Amino acid sequence: MSMIFGVPLAVLSGQLLIGVINGAFYALLSLGLAVIFGLLKIINFAHGAMYMLGAMATVILFDNLGVNYWVALFVAPLLVGALGVIIEYFLLRRIAGQDHIYSLLLTFGVALLLQGVLTNIYGVSGLRYAIPELFKGGVNLGFMFLPYYRAWVIVVALVVCLGTWFMIEKTKLGAYLRAGAEDAQLMQGFGINVPLLVSLTYGFGVMLAAFAGVLAAPIYSVTPVMGSHILITVFAVVVIGGLGSIGGAIITGILMGVIEGLTKTFYPPASTAVIFLVMVLVIMFRPSGLFGKEA
Amino acid sequence: MTMMKKLLTSAVASAVMVGGAQAAISNDTVKIGYLADMSGTYRDLAGPNGLKAMEMAIADFGGKVKGAKIEVVSADDRNSADVASSTVRRWIENENVDLVAGLVASSVSIAVSDILEENDKLGIVSGSAASSITNEHCTPNHIHYVYDTYPLANGTANAVVKEGGKSWFILTADYAFGHALEGDVTRVVEENGGEVIGTLRHPFPTPDFSSFILQAQASGADVVALANAGADTTNAINTASEFGVTQSGQTLAALLLFLTDVHALGVEAAQGIQLTTGWYWDMNDETRAWSDRFMEQTGVRPTMVHAGIYSSTLQYLEAVEATDSDDAQTVRKQMMETPINDMFATNGKIREDGRMVHDMYLAEVKTPDESENEWDLYKIVRTIPGDEAYRPLSESKCPLVSSK
């Protein structure tokens, strides 16, 4: 068997594929962050908590109401998105236009609150959620065993990412959003309800996080703290991609998943640090990020 | 008149005391600091319910010891040795804490035991696993109560090797506890004619195990062993089942599993897994009776750590009562001299290295058919006698051990 740096090629291919799968999660999450920052200039530290809420809602809806995975895929993000709109309307709106640090602290507080309350109710051992019947089992690719569910995650995550990119960059609605971000007053003058647009945009970004949470529910331990682990990584991804760059968030997300996966193969202890190392290098040589516009 | 009477009684009492040592309870208060992970990965296995277990013990003891108050303070160590150290320093220096209990993450316990030794206060470690806590990190100021990595390896690894699992791949949590467990497991596997063909140290905590499970699968080892704990273990087991590790002919061995972990996984995913435990709530009438009371207060069944916290708090208070002292060395000596017989342990004994030696149990997770309710999770396969389970003093690196 051919080897690369002492690792069999087959194992390496498996790791690359796993990297892409994890990268798809990073892409979905960082996409939401980029949308919220790019269009609203809000540093959303509650993003991890929203991801967690998506997963928790999936489990809670199933346990209490028997709502299945396919319904949860729509309902859970809608519920969490609605919560996002409420948060925007009652809290974030009050600090609009202030320094970014206020939105960071406010959303961080919201995240801690949600996490604390749910920890007290559900504990941290994790809630069970079975993989949907359709995706049980997997296929042997020769170099690795690919669970069907993971394959589904890549496909659906990519579709949602590209759909979002298309909507923001290529449609009229997207044009309104981008224009609103540039000059809200002018847009108001054209008779567009900018505050509503802002609420909906925040709600949409949050929905993306919750959607990633639903996808994660069958494969990771669903706990109130699951979002805090991933949040910092996702922020690093967004910084590397360029704050606010929609396409950058998607490409960097997948790229970082792969880099992390390779590190787990060659030197596992560094796997939690490697993304931050890349972030440091990017900030040093290209402060606006790989895909960011020069300030 | 009553004043006079009190004075006289205390004068007589002091005169009666043999040796004339300053045997009295300082500040007329026995103060216990409960330090544990209250919000993170290890919350459910010890955490707030461990505090409940401690309060149950104090209430069962009568709420007072020799007329002195029993006070409890508690804090979240956030699994950080730094946070734990500064909390314990504050407790000792400003709040007159006599005993630090709980103590879950091994790194926390090791850091705290150093501070306890510096200040000559007592600690009882109930949640930590690293066997090094009473080996190279032993001090005359702490006791390790519930279990450690040595019997975990002895029990589970021994059983799995004897069933034919000869080649092992170990996934290790990259910190003190994981390293200790990996070392102990390697020894047991090799002693029984097996071989460890690979180890992989993963960061703590790791939310995604797919990459590591893939490497374990590719190793072709008979046994994939998990030297980790809490959410790391449940995540790894879930991922292993997703990637069909057992279907492809490999055995999964979880070296440290708590009742709360198995409960979270459910019998469907965890059935058949063998594990070593220091206690199980459904072992006999006494354990069931206590567990029922615990469940009334908390809504969940107790882990071995919860039971151990209850038992060790009672043992501590009895030692304080017997010696009329809260001095660390006096109490520890008394605890070492008293065999432990309660709902937690039979003929348990605390050795000079601080290890509380008691019987351990090899358990197997029931199948969905066998399990009658959500907490009916284990069947006990074998009792491992204490002296066989724990590291013998002859192998100890602890400087307190005289008989080496």
XYZ file of C-alpha atoms in Angstrom:
699
model
C 0.000 0.000 0.000
C 1.373 3.414 -0.858
C 2.239 5.613 2.084
C 2.378 9.360 2.589
C 4.542 10.499 5.501
C 4.120 7.101 7.117
C 0.346 7.121 6.762
C -1.289 4.663 4.341
C -2.996 6.433 1.433
C -6.303 4.739 2.231
C -6.302 6.089 5.781
C -5.408 9.518 4.477
C -8.276 9.541 1.982
C -10.647 8.607 4.801
C -9.354 11.454 6.911
C -9.757 13.902 4.023
C -13.370 12.881 3.618
C -14.026 13.202 7.353
C -12.377 16.619 7.170
C -14.793 17.689 4.445
C -17.744 16.491 6.556
C -16.623 18.459 9.606
C -15.789 21.347 7.321
C -19.393 21.343 6.110
C -20.484 21.977 9.711
C -17.947 24.769 10.082
C -19.114 26.241 6.784
C -22.774 26.266 7.816
C -22.002 27.837 11.161
C -19.513 30.392 9.910
C -21.872 31.285 7.084
C -24.507 32.344 9.628
C -21.927 34.350 11.527
C -20.708 36.009 8.351
C -24.254 36.920 7.299
C -24.977 38.487 10.686
C -21.692 40.360 10.829
C -21.550 41.297 7.161
C -25.052 42.712 7.012
C -25.763 43.826 10.577
C -22.266 44.411 12.034
C -23.211 42.292 15.043
C -20.572 39.984 16.512
C -22.898 37.140 17.411
C -21.380 35.262 20.337
C -24.722 33.512 20.824
C -24.144 31.579 17.615
C -22.858 28.452 19.392
C -25.840 28.560 21.736
C -28.197 28.768 18.743
C -26.503 25.726 17.217
C -26.997 23.954 20.556
C -30.645 25.066 20.703
C -31.247 23.590 17.253
C -29.925 20.223 18.420
C -31.691 20.382 21.801
C -34.968 21.387 20.147
C -34.710 18.387 17.825
C -34.365 16.011 20.769
C -36.976 17.745 22.929
C -39.506 17.903 20.097
C -39.048 14.183 19.483
C -39.176 13.151 23.153
C -42.217 15.221 24.029
C -44.208 15.491 20.830
C -42.871 12.652 18.707
C -41.774 15.094 15.980
C -39.507 13.159 13.601
C -36.184 14.184 12.099
C -37.560 15.405 8.763
C -40.089 17.693 10.374
C -37.506 18.857 12.925
C -35.205 19.831 10.068
C -37.673 22.636 9.305
C -39.418 23.242 12.607
C -36.388 23.466 14.913
C -34.589 26.172 12.862
C -37.862 28.106 12.567
C -38.402 28.030 16.331
C -34.838 29.032 17.089
C -34.966 31.643 14.312
C -38.067 33.104 15.930
C -36.185 33.323 19.207
C -33.448 35.115 17.270
C -35.941 37.675 15.982
C -37.176 38.231 19.549
C -33.619 38.705 20.798
C -32.922 41.149 17.989
C -36.124 43.103 18.614
C -35.859 43.380 22.395
C -32.118 43.448 22.967
C -29.819 43.944 19.992
C -31.848 46.786 18.504
C -31.156 48.845 21.608
C -27.438 48.818 21.033
C -27.512 49.222 17.261
C -24.872 51.630 16.028
C -22.759 51.274 19.162
C -19.278 49.807 19.222
C -19.064 46.114 18.169
C -17.942 45.135 21.643
C -21.469 45.765 22.981
C -23.052 43.253 20.649
C -20.304 40.789 21.520
C -20.905 41.117 25.263
C -24.682 41.104 24.970
C -24.819 37.987 22.825
C -22.215 36.296 25.015
C -24.469 36.950 28.008
C -27.468 35.534 26.180
C -25.442 32.418 25.325
C -24.358 31.865 28.942
C -27.908 32.339 30.126
C -29.349 29.794 27.694
C -26.556 27.345 28.379
C -26.898 27.665 32.161
C -30.665 27.236 32.221
C -30.582 24.168 29.974
C -27.673 22.636 31.923
C -29.743 22.877 35.076
C -32.677 21.157 33.437
C -31.005 18.536 31.266
C -27.516 18.011 32.743
C -24.442 17.554 30.586
C -24.292 13.809 30.015
C -25.974 14.206 26.673
C -29.392 13.413 25.275
C -29.993 10.498 22.945
C -31.102 10.971 19.367
C -31.166 8.130 16.879
C -29.976 8.423 13.280
C -33.072 8.535 11.016
C -34.078 5.106 9.718
C -33.349 6.063 6.086
C -29.678 6.759 6.850
C -28.856 3.865 9.173
C -25.757 1.931 8.190
C -23.186 2.910 5.613
C -21.139 1.935 2.629
C -17.628 0.539 2.436
C -15.687 2.792 0.087
C -12.642 0.563 0.178
C -10.530 3.099 2.030
C -13.101 3.769 4.728
C -16.567 2.975 6.001
C -18.796 5.962 5.193
C -21.960 6.153 7.267
C -24.865 7.212 5.027
C -25.830 9.918 7.476
C -22.451 11.665 7.153
C -22.791 11.639 3.377
C -26.209 13.260 3.726
C -24.691 15.947 5.977
C -22.190 16.978 3.297
C -24.799 17.164 0.582
C -27.423 19.082 2.508
C -24.909 21.449 4.107
C -23.428 22.336 0.727
C -26.857 22.884 -0.824
C -27.877 25.230 1.994
C -24.556 27.097 1.856
C -24.710 27.638 -1.897
C -28.391 28.593 -1.705
C -27.620 31.234 0.900
C -24.687 32.589 -1.090
C -26.858 32.793 -4.193
C -29.653 34.561 -2.348
C -27.422 37.221 -0.849
C -25.112 37.828 -3.785
C -27.414 37.287 -6.770
C -31.017 38.113 -5.899
C -32.941 41.346 -5.444
C -33.629 40.557 -1.781
C -29.910 40.097 -1.277
C -29.263 43.412 -2.991
C -31.694 45.134 -0.598
C -29.930 43.534 2.366
C -26.513 44.617 1.191
C -27.743 48.098 0.411
C -29.430 48.304 3.841
C -26.129 47.453 5.437
C -24.383 50.235 3.502
C -26.917 53.016 4.015
C -30.023 52.273 6.067
C -31.424 55.795 5.790
C -31.339 55.825 2.018
C -33.107 52.482 1.921
C -35.779 53.784 4.304
C -36.242 56.638 1.857
C -37.027 54.115 -0.861
C -39.818 52.818 1.348
C -38.075 49.675 2.524
C -38.693 48.581 6.091
C -35.077 48.307 7.201
C -35.725 47.380 10.892
C -37.832 44.437 9.726
C -35.121 43.446 7.295
C -32.579 43.559 10.118
C -34.726 41.371 12.399
C -35.267 38.853 9.635
C -31.598 38.793 8.698
C -30.569 38.071 12.287
C -33.293 35.439 12.484
C -32.021 33.881 9.268
C -28.397 33.751 10.470
C -29.588 32.103 13.660
C -31.651 29.634 11.640
C -28.528 28.533 9.802
C -26.863 27.776 13.140
C -29.927 25.894 14.371
C -30.049 23.953 11.100
C -26.470 22.815 11.693
C -27.620 21.814 15.183
C -30.368 19.580 13.793
C -27.841 17.945 11.465
C -25.506 17.407 14.434
C -28.110 15.904 16.788
C -27.865 12.293 15.572
C -24.058 12.167 15.546
C -22.803 14.201 18.493
C -23.761 14.110 22.152
C -26.545 16.648 22.422
C -25.728 18.720 25.498
C -26.269 22.326 26.572
C -22.508 22.926 26.320
C -21.999 21.578 22.788
C -22.122 25.069 21.277
C -19.414 26.554 23.448
C -16.866 24.032 22.176
C -17.420 24.844 18.547
C -18.004 28.603 18.769
C -14.403 29.735 19.090
C -13.335 27.501 16.214
C -16.060 28.920 14.024
C -15.036 32.471 14.881
C -11.501 31.630 13.848
C -12.852 30.277 10.562
C -14.730 33.523 9.927
C -11.665 35.616 10.711
C -9.549 33.513 8.354
C -12.158 33.747 5.607
C -12.544 37.485 6.056
C -15.179 38.978 8.365
C -18.451 39.288 6.549
C -17.370 37.478 3.396
C -20.124 34.979 2.581
C -18.204 32.937 0.038
C -15.067 33.138 2.190
C -16.915 31.607 5.137
C -18.025 28.620 3.079
C -14.696 27.880 1.425
C -12.662 28.478 4.595
C -15.050 26.321 6.641
C -14.441 23.301 4.470
C -10.733 24.044 4.174
C -10.299 24.267 7.946
C -12.222 21.012 8.444
C -9.727 19.309 6.149
C -6.679 20.896 7.799
C -7.970 19.885 11.215
C -8.653 16.348 9.995
C -5.114 16.010 8.629
C -3.670 17.278 11.907
C -5.677 14.635 13.745
C -3.927 12.053 11.595
C -0.362 13.307 11.773
C -0.211 14.942 15.207
C -3.499 14.742 17.157
C -2.502 16.893 20.180
C -2.184 19.912 17.859
C -5.604 19.433 16.295
C -7.340 21.939 18.556
C -4.664 24.559 17.937
C -4.048 24.268 14.215
C -6.958 26.471 13.133
C -5.770 29.224 15.458
C -2.265 28.907 14.104
C -3.652 29.473 10.621
C -5.636 32.417 11.984
C -2.509 34.024 13.429
C -0.665 33.619 10.135
C -3.556 35.034 8.133
C -3.942 38.040 10.428
C -0.212 38.713 10.190
C -0.014 38.614 6.415
C -3.531 39.436 5.282
C -5.396 41.192 8.098
C -8.677 41.366 6.198
C -8.773 37.585 5.787
C -8.296 35.351 2.780
C -11.473 36.503 1.055
C -12.125 39.791 2.838
C -12.201 43.110 1.054
C -9.231 45.319 1.820
C -10.293 47.916 4.357
C -24.774 29.633 87.257
C -25.078 28.009 83.871
C -21.959 29.891 82.810
C -20.111 28.432 85.764
C -21.388 24.974 84.926
C -20.206 25.264 81.322
C -16.782 26.416 82.391
C -16.476 23.576 84.846
C -17.575 20.972 82.353
C -15.108 22.142 79.765
C -12.330 22.251 82.355
C -13.079 18.660 83.342
C -13.340 17.630 79.735
C -9.951 19.130 78.931
C -8.375 17.459 81.953
C -9.702 14.073 80.912
C -8.117 14.260 77.484
C -5.168 11.955 77.233
C -1.863 13.385 76.131
C -3.143 16.902 76.586
C -3.136 17.505 72.825
C -5.033 20.528 71.608
C -7.893 18.270 70.643
C -10.730 20.655 70.017
C -12.705 21.691 67.027
C -11.335 24.982 65.724
C -13.766 27.930 65.722
C -16.420 25.541 67.023
C -17.167 24.792 63.382
C -16.333 21.973 61.048
C -16.243 23.599 57.661
C -16.287 21.512 54.496
C -15.512 22.954 51.083
C -17.132 21.052 48.232
C -15.148 21.611 45.060
C -16.273 19.997 41.801
C -17.116 20.550 38.183
C -20.586 22.036 38.558
C -21.251 22.974 34.940
C -18.897 21.194 32.546
C -18.159 17.702 31.260
C -18.107 16.037 34.694
C -21.114 17.816 36.165
C -23.534 14.904 36.148
C -21.286 12.267 37.657
C -20.410 14.432 40.689
C -21.481 18.111 40.462
C -24.499 19.564 42.259
C -25.861 16.110 43.131
C -22.588 15.297 44.896
C -23.263 18.321 47.068
C -26.736 16.875 47.761
C -25.132 13.565 48.792
C -22.828 15.436 51.150
C -25.728 17.345 52.684
C -27.594 14.053 53.122
C -24.621 12.679 55.064
C -24.470 15.755 57.287
C -28.216 15.583 57.965
C -28.003 11.846 58.718
C -25.152 12.559 61.108
C -27.381 14.957 62.992
C -26.188 18.289 61.621
C -23.685 18.836 64.443
C -20.522 17.141 65.603
C -19.708 17.281 69.334
C -21.827 20.398 69.601
C -19.870 22.134 66.841
C -21.635 23.431 63.729
C -21.077 21.758 60.374
C -20.898 24.263 57.549
C -20.584 23.641 53.822
C -19.285 25.949 51.138
C -19.139 24.944 47.497
C -17.555 26.139 44.270
C -17.276 25.254 40.604
C -13.677 24.428 39.674
C -14.501 24.556 35.939
C -12.073 21.629 35.551
C -9.238 24.090 35.866
C -6.320 23.492 38.219
C -5.805 27.279 38.424
C -9.364 28.073 39.412
C -9.312 25.198 41.910
C -6.024 26.308 43.474
C -7.114 29.883 44.033
C -10.471 28.765 45.442
C -8.866 26.362 47.920
C -6.300 28.961 48.996
C -9.101 31.410 49.691
C -11.080 28.783 51.581
C -8.134 27.879 53.796
C -6.746 31.365 54.359
C -9.951 33.389 54.753
C -12.738 30.966 55.460
C -11.214 28.368 57.817
C -12.190 25.396 55.693
C -11.100 22.130 57.370
C -11.868 19.611 54.648
C -11.950 19.897 50.874
C -14.190 17.239 49.327
C -15.557 16.369 45.907
C -12.474 16.805 43.680
C -13.189 15.423 40.242
C -10.717 16.213 37.423
C -7.413 14.523 38.289
C -5.412 17.628 37.405
C -7.525 19.574 39.902
C -7.034 16.985 42.649
C -3.267 16.922 42.194
C -3.014 20.732 42.313
C -5.299 20.965 45.349
C -3.488 18.220 47.277
C -0.263 20.256 47.120
C -2.001 23.261 48.672
C -3.586 21.065 51.331
C -0.172 19.705 52.247
C 1.354 23.201 52.461
C -1.379 24.285 54.851
C -1.853 20.965 56.650
C -5.539 20.645 55.830
C -7.382 17.513 54.744
C -8.796 16.524 51.350
C -10.956 13.596 50.314
C -10.841 12.894 46.584
C -14.026 11.193 45.390
C -14.327 11.869 41.673
C -10.792 11.626 40.271
C -9.465 8.549 38.564
C -5.674 8.919 38.232
C -3.958 6.265 40.328
C -0.975 8.616 40.552
C -2.927 10.616 43.151
C -1.898 8.098 45.810
C 1.251 7.005 44.039
C 3.810 9.614 42.989
C 1.472 12.458 43.996
C 0.579 11.112 47.440
C 0.641 13.490 50.422
C -0.086 12.968 54.119
C -3.050 15.307 53.622
C -5.420 13.580 51.288
C -7.384 10.384 50.895
C -8.495 8.890 47.565
C -11.826 7.271 48.204
C -13.982 5.839 45.422
C -11.841 4.211 42.696
C -8.804 4.809 40.522
C -7.359 3.824 37.154
C -5.531 0.779 38.569
C -8.656 -1.320 39.261
C -10.327 0.037 36.114
C -7.519 -1.495 34.091
C -7.318 -4.567 36.280
C -11.008 -5.262 36.013
C -11.983 -4.419 32.451
C -8.702 -4.950 30.587
C -8.106 -8.223 32.378
C -11.542 -9.537 31.474
C -11.289 -8.460 27.825
C -7.786 -9.922 27.279
C -8.868 -13.219 28.824
C -11.781 -13.358 26.407
C -9.284 -13.288 23.535
C -8.747 -9.588 22.818
C -4.977 -9.758 22.340
C -4.059 -6.698 20.275
C -5.139 -3.303 21.608
C -5.468 0.222 20.248
C -5.958 2.824 22.987
C -7.647 6.210 22.513
C -6.400 8.329 25.388
C -7.620 11.654 26.761
C -4.501 13.815 26.705
C -4.119 14.748 30.398
C -3.089 13.266 33.758
C -6.027 10.893 34.073
C -5.812 9.523 30.530
C -2.062 9.005 30.771
C -2.423 7.159 34.092
C -5.146 4.937 32.696
C -3.207 4.230 29.496
C -0.175 3.190 31.556
C -2.204 0.921 33.823
C -4.020 -0.692 30.888
C -0.810 -1.300 28.941
C 0.644 -3.089 31.968
C -2.398 -5.337 32.414
C -2.612 -6.159 28.689
C 1.083 -7.047 28.476
C 1.044 -9.063 31.700
C -1.718 -11.192 30.217
C 0.124 -11.888 26.974
C -1.582 -9.195 24.908
C -0.009 -6.319 22.996
C -0.775 -2.629 22.618
C -0.223 -1.977 18.903
C -1.097 1.693 18.962
C -2.131 4.591 21.156
C -3.552 7.928 20.158
C -3.848 10.909 22.460
C -6.810 13.127 21.731
C -7.356 16.635 23.099
C -9.728 17.034 26.060
C -12.554 17.571 25.401
C -13.083 16.359 21.817
C -16.543 16.842 20.325
C -15.808 14.897 17.152
C -14.258 11.431 17.302
C -14.766 10.351 13.695
C -11.159 10.907 12.695
C -9.824 9.015 15.730
C -12.278 6.139 15.364
C -11.243 5.828 11.720
C -7.597 5.497 12.757
C -8.486 2.926 15.408
C -10.414 0.977 12.786
C -7.534 1.116 10.336
C -5.138 -0.251 12.977
C -6.859 -3.619 12.746
C -6.534 -4.166 16.509
C -8.828 -6.703 18.214
C -9.782 -4.190 20.859
C -10.401 -0.448 20.642
C -10.031 0.820 24.204
C -11.257 4.201 25.408
C -9.073 5.743 28.103
C -11.244 8.806 28.545
C -14.312 9.864 30.506
C -17.639 11.640 30.485
C -18.823 13.208 27.239
C -15.603 12.115 25.472
C -16.449 8.478 26.126
C -20.105 8.742 25.128
C -19.150 10.655 21.976
C -16.549 8.016 21.108
C -18.979 5.135 21.706
C -21.652 6.805 19.578
C -19.200 7.440 16.761
C -17.834 3.891 16.991
C -21.326 2.504 16.611
C -21.999 4.866 13.695
C -18.852 3.708 11.898
C -19.602 0.055 12.613
C -16.553 -0.683 14.765
C -18.082 -3.723 16.460
C -19.696 -4.958 13.241
C -16.258 -5.034 11.625
C -15.124 -7.468 14.313
C -13.424 -5.173 16.808
C -14.315 -5.129 20.502
C -14.963 -1.794 22.157
C -13.681 -1.474 25.728
C -14.687 1.584 27.732
C -12.314 1.748 30.662
C -14.170 4.381 32.650
C -17.928 4.595 32.351
C -20.212 6.149 34.896
C -23.843 5.294 35.419
C -24.778 8.714 34.035
C -22.826 7.971 30.827
C -24.549 4.640 30.281
C -27.879 6.293 31.033
C -27.121 8.936 28.397
C -26.104 6.317 25.824
C -29.059 4.069 26.572
C -28.950 0.268 26.668
C -29.508 0.067 22.919
C -26.101 1.639 22.146
C -24.251 0.492 25.270
C -25.478 -3.087 25.665
C -22.842 -5.689 26.389
C -20.088 -3.194 27.243
C -18.066 -4.410 30.213
C -16.926 -1.914 32.788
C -15.442 -1.709 36.241
C -17.231 0.210 38.958
C -16.722 0.844 42.645
C -20.398 0.661 43.499
C -23.801 0.209 41.880
C -27.082 1.465 43.257
C -28.961 -1.806 42.700
C -26.522 -4.161 44.457
C -28.430 -4.894 47.671
C -31.199 -3.665 49.952
C -28.967 -1.149 51.679
C -27.714 0.443 48.451
C -31.247 0.501 47.031
C -32.687 2.127 50.155
C -30.084 4.887 50.084
C -30.474 5.340 46.318
C -34.226 5.731 46.706
C -33.665 8.570 49.165
C -31.095 10.115 46.825
C -33.442 9.855 43.882
C -36.265 11.508 45.837
C -34.027 14.540 46.261
C -32.337 14.666 42.873
C -34.549 12.835 40.382
C -31.676 10.608 39.241
C -29.931 7.462 40.469
C -26.579 8.000 42.174
C -23.222 7.244 40.558
C -20.420 5.598 42.519
C -19.021 9.091 43.083
C -22.228 10.358 44.700
C -22.321 7.310 46.981
C -18.635 7.746 47.798
C -19.108 11.392 48.733
C -21.911 10.409 51.121
C -19.869 7.621 52.670
C -16.629 9.591 53.004
C -18.417 12.561 54.579
C -19.945 10.275 57.210
C -16.575 8.608 57.856
C -14.938 12.007 58.222
C -17.549 13.297 60.652
C -17.319 10.125 62.720
C -13.556 10.534 62.912
C -13.963 14.171 63.983
C -16.397 13.068 66.663
C -14.177 10.244 67.876
C -11.128 12.488 68.203
C -12.961 15.699 69.092
C -10.654 17.396 66.622
C -10.639 18.821 63.125
C -6.871 18.684 62.856
C -5.973 17.074 59.527
C -3.423 14.552 60.807
C -5.500 13.509 63.828
C -8.592 12.928 61.717
C -6.736 11.150 58.933
C -5.060 8.825 61.418
C -8.413 8.006 63.001
C -9.935 7.351 59.567
C -7.036 5.007 58.725
C -7.598 3.062 61.917
C -11.331 2.604 61.379
C -12.598 -0.018 58.932
C -15.325 1.304 56.650
C -18.610 -0.569 56.733
C -21.592 1.215 55.282
C -23.819 1.186 52.217
C -20.758 2.042 50.084
C -18.104 -0.412 51.223
C -17.613 -3.560 53.279
C -14.393 -3.727 55.281
C -12.944 -0.816 53.370
C -9.619 0.432 54.693
C -7.563 3.552 54.173
C -3.898 2.745 53.623
C -0.909 4.874 54.569
C -0.638 6.180 50.984
C -4.188 7.541 51.351
C -5.834 4.925 49.117
C -9.196 3.669 50.375
C -9.173 0.014 49.419
C -12.497 -1.730 48.934
C -14.092 -4.297 46.635
C -14.637 -3.323 43.019
C -17.074 -4.868 40.567
C -16.893 -5.976 36.955
C -20.257 -5.095 35.446
C -21.880 -5.579 32.066
C -24.477 -3.274 30.544
C -27.808 -5.067 30.219
C -29.551 -5.664 26.907
C -32.786 -3.794 26.140
C -34.679 -7.023 26.976
C -33.030 -7.392 30.370
C -33.378 -3.775 31.417
C -36.641 -3.068 33.225
C -36.399 0.698 33.494
C -34.183 3.583 32.442
C -31.851 3.127 35.449
C -31.775 -0.680 35.366
C -28.483 -0.736 33.521
C -25.862 -3.142 34.936
C -25.530 -6.739 35.884
C -22.607 -7.438 38.193
C -20.425 -10.105 36.593
C -17.768 -10.484 39.275
C -16.575 -8.955 42.527
C -12.904 -7.991 42.446
C -11.620 -8.127 46.039
C -10.030 -4.834 47.144
C -6.543 -6.251 47.666
C -6.559 -7.750 44.189
C -8.041 -4.649 42.559
C -5.766 -1.860 43.804
C -2.047 -1.327 43.341
C -0.204 -3.266 46.053
C 1.851 -1.144 48.452
C 4.920 -3.135 47.417
C 4.726 -1.429 43.978
C 4.047 1.999 45.422
C 6.168 5.042 44.627
C 4.560 6.982 47.491
C 7.193 8.168 49.977
C 4.741 7.698 52.864
C 4.774 3.937 52.435
C 7.158 2.399 54.945
C 6.858 -1.249 53.921
C 8.265 -0.865 50.417
